[in-house]
Coordinates of N, CA and C in Angstrom, one line a residue:
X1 N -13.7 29.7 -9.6 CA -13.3 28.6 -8.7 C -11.9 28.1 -9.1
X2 N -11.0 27.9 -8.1 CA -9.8 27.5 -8.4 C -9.9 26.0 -8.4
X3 N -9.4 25.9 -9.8 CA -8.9 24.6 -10.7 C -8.3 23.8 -10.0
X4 N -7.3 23.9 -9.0 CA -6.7 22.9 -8.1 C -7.0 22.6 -6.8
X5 N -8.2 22.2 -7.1 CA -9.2 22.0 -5.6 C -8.9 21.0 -4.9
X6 N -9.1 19.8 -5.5 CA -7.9 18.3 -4.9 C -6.5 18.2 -4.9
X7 N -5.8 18.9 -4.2 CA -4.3 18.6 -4.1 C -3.8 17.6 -3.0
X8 N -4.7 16.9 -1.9 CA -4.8 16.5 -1.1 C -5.2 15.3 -0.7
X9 N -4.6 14.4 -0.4 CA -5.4 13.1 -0.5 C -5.5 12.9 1.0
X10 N -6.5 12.7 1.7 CA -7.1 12.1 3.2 C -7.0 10.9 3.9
X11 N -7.4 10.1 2.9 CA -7.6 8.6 3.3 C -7.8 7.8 2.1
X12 N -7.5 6.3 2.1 CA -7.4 5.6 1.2 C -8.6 4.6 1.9
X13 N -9.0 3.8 1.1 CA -10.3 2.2 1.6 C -9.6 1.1 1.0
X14 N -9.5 0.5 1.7 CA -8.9 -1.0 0.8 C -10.2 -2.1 1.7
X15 N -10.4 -2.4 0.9 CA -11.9 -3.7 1.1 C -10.8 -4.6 2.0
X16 N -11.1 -5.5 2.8 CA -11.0 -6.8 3.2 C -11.8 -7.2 3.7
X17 N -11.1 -9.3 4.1 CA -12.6 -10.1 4.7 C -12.7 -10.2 6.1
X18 N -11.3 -10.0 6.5 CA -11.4 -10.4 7.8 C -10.0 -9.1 8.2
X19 N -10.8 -8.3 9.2 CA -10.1 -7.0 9.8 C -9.3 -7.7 10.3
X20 N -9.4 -8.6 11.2 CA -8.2 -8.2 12.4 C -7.2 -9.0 11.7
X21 N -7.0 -10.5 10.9 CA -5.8 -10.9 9.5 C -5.5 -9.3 9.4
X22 N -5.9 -8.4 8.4 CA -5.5 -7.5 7.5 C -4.2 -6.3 8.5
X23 N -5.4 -6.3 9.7 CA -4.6 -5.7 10.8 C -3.0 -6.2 11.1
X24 N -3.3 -7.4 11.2 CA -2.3 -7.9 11.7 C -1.4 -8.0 10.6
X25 N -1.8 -8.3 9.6 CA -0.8 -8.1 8.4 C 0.3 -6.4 8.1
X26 N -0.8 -5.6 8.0 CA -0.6 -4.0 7.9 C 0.4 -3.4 8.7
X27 N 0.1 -4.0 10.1 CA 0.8 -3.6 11.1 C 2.0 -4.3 11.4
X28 N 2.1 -5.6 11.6 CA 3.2 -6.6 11.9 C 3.6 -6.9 11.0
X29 N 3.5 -7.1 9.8 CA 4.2 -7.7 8.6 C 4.7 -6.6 7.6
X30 N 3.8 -5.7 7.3 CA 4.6 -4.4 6.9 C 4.9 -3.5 7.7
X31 N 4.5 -3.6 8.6 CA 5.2 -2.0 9.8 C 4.3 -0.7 9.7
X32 N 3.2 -1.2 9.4 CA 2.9 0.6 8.9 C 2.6 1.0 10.3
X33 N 1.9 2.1 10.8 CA 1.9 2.6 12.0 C 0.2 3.0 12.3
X34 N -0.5 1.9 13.2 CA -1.7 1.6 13.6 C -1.9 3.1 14.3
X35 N -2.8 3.3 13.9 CA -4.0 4.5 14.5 C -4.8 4.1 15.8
X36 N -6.2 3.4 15.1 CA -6.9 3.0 16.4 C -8.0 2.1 15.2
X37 N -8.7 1.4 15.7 CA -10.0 0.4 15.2 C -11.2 1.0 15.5
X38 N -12.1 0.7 14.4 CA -13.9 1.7 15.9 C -14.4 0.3 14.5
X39 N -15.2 -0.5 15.2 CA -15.9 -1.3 14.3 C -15.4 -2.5 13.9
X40 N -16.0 -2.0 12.1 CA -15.3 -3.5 11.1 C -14.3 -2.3 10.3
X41 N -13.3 -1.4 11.1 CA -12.9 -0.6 10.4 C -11.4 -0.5 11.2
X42 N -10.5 -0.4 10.6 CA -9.2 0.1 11.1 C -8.7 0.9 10.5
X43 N -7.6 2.1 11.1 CA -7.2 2.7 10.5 C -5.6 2.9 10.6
X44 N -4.5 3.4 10.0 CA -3.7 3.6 9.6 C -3.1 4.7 9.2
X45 N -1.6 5.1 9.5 CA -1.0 6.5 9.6 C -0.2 6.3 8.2
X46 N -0.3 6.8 7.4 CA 0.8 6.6 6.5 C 1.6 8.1 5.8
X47 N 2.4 8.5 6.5 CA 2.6 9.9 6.8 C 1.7 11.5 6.4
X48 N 0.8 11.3 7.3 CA -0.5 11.8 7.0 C -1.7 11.7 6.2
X49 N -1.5 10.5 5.4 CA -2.5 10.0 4.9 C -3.1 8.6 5.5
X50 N -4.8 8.7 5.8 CA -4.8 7.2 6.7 C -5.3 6.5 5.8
X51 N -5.1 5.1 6.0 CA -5.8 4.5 5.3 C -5.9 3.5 6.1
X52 N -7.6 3.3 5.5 CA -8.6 2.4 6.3 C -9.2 1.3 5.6
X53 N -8.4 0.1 6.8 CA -9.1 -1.4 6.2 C -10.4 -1.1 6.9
X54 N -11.5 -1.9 5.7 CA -12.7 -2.0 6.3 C -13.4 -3.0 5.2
X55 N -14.7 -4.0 6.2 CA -15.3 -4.7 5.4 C -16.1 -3.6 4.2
X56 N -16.3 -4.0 3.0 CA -17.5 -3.6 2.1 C -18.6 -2.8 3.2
X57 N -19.3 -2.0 2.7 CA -20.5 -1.7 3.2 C -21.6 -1.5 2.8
X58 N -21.2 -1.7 1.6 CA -22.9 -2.7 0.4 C -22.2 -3.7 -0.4
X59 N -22.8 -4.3 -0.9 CA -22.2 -5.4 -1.7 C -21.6 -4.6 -2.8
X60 N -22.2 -3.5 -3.4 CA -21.8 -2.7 -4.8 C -20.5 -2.2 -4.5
X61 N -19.8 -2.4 -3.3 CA -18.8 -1.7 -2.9 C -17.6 -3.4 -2.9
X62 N -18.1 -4.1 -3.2 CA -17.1 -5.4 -2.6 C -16.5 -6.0 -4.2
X63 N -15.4 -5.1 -4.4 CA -14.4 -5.3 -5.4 C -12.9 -5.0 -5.4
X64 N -12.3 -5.5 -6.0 CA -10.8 -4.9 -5.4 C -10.4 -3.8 -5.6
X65 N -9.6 -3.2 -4.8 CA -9.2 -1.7 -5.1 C -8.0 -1.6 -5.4
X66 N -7.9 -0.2 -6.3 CA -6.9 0.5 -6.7 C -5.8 0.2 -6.0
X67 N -4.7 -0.5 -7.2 CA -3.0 -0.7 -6.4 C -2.2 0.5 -5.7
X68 N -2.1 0.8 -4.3 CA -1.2 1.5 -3.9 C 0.0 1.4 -4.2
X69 N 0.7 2.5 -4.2 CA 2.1 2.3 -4.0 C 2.7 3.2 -3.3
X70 N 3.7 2.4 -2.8 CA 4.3 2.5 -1.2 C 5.6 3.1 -2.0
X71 N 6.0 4.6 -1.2 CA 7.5 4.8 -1.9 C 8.6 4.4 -1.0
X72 N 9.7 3.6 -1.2 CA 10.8 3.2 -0.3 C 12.2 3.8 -1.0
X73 N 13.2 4.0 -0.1 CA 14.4 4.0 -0.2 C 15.1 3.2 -0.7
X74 N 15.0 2.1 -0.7 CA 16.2 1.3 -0.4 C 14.9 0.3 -1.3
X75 N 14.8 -0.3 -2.5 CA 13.4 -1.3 -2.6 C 13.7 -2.7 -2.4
X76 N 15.1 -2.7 -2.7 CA 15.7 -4.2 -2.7 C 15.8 -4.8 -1.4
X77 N 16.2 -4.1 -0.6 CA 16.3 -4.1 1.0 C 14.7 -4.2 2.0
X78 N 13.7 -3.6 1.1 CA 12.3 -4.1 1.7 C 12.0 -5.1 1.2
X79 N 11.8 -4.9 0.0 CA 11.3 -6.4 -0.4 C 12.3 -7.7 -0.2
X80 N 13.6 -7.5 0.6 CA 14.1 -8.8 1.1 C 13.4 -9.0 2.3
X81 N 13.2 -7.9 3.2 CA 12.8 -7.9 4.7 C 11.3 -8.4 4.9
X82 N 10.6 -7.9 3.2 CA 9.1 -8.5 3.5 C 8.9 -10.1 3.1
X83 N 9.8 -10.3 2.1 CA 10.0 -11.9 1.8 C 10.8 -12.4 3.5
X84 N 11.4 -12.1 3.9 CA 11.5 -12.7 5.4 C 10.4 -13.0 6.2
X85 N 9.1 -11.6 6.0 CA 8.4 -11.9 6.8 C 7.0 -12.6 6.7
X86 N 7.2 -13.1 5.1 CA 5.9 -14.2 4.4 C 5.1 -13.3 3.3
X87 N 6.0 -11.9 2.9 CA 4.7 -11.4 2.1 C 5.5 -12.0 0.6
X88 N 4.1 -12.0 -0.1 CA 3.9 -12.9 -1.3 C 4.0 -12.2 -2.4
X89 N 4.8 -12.0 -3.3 CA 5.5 -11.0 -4.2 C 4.8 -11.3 -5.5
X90 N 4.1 -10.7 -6.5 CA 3.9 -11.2 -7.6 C 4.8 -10.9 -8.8
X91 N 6.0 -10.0 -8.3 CA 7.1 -10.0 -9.0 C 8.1 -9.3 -8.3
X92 N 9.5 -9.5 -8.9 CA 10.7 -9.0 -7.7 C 11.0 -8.0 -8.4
X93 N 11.7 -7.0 -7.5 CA 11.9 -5.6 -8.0 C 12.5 -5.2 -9.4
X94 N 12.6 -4.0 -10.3 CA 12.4 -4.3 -11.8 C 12.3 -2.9 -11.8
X95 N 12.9 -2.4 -13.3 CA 13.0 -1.2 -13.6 C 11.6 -1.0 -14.6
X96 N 10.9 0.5 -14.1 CA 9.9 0.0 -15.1 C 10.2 1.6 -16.2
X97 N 10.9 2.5 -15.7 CA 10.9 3.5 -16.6 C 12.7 4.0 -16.5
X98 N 13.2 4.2 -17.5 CA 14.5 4.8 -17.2 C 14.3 6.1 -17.7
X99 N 15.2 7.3 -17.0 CA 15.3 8.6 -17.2 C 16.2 8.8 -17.3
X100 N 17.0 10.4 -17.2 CA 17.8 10.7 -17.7 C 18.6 10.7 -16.4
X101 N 18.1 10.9 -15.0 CA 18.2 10.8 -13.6 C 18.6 10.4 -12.8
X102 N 17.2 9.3 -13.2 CA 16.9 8.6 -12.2 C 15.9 7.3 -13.3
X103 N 15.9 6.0 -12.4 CA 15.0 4.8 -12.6 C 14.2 5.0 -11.7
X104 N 13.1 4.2 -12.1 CA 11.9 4.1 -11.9 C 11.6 2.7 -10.9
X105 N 11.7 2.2 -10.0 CA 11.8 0.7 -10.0 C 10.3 0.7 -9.4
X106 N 9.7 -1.2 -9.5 CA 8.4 -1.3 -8.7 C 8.6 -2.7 -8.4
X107 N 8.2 -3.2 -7.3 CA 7.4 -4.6 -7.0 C 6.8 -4.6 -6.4
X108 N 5.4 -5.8 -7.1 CA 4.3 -5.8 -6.8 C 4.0 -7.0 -6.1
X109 N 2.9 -6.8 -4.9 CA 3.1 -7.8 -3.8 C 1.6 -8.4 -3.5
X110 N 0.7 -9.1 -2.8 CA -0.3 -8.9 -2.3 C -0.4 -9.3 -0.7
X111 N -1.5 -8.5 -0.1 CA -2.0 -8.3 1.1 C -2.2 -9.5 1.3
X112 N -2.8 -9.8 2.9 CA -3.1 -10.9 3.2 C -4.7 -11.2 3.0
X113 N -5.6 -10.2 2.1 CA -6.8 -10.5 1.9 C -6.8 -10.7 -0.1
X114 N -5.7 -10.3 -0.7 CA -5.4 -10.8 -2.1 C -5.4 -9.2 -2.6
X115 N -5.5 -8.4 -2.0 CA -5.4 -7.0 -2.2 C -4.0 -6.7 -3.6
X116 N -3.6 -6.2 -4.4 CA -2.7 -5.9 -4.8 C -1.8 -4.7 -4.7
X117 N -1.1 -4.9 -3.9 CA -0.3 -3.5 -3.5 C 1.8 -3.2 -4.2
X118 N 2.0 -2.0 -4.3 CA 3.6 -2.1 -4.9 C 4.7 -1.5 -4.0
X119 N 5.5 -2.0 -4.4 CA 6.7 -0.8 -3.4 C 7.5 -0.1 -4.8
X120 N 7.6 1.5 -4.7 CA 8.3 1.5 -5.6 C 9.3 2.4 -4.9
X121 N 10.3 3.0 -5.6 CA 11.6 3.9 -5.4 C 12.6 4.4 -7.0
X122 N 12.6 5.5 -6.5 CA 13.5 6.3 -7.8 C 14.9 6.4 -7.3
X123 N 15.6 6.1 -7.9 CA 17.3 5.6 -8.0 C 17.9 6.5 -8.8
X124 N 18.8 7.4 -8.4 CA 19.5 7.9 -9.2 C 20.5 7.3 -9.9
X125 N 20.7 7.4 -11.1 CA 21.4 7.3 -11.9 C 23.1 7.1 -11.6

């Protein structure tokens, strides 16, 4: 069996309480690019990977999830555009690794259900 069976990621789940907030956040406040809804479920294009807000579906499932991170060009320039549009930073952009390259930069934000999500981008040197 070949060793590199997962090289592919499908879809991501991010818990929320209330879909259509999360929607509307996802979609109008960061821009991502809406798929379609079937349910207590939404989904999301994020250049080939979707990811889907959806309530819990047992309680054993109702915890916060794994911090995404969003890669951007420009990080200074989003995270001014998303402070324009109400999102809530829990720190401003910041070098977290220096190379020989390139920097490493990240900030870290949260959703409108308390989700914790990041924008990051590598900067050449």
């Amino acid at each position: 069996m070949n060793e590199n069976i997962l090289t592919q990621i499908a879809q991501i789940s991010i818990n929320v309480v209330d879909v259509e907030r999360a929607v509307a956040f996802y979609r109008d406040t960061l821009g991502m690019k809406f798929m379609f809804q079937a349910g207590q479920m939404a989904f999301f294009d994020c250049n080939g990977i979707r990811l889907m807000l959806s309530l819990p579906e047992k309680p054993e499932f109702n915890h916060p999830g794994s911090v995404i991170y969003y890669k951007v060009e420009d990080i200074k320039q989003v995270y001014e555009a998303f402070i324009e549009r109400g999102v809530t930073f829990i720190s401003e952009p910041h070098v977290v690794a220096k190379m020989d390259h390139m920097n490493i930069w990240m900030a870290f934000f949260r959703d409108s259900e308390g989700n914790t999500l990041a924008l990051t981008s590598e900067v050449s040197n």
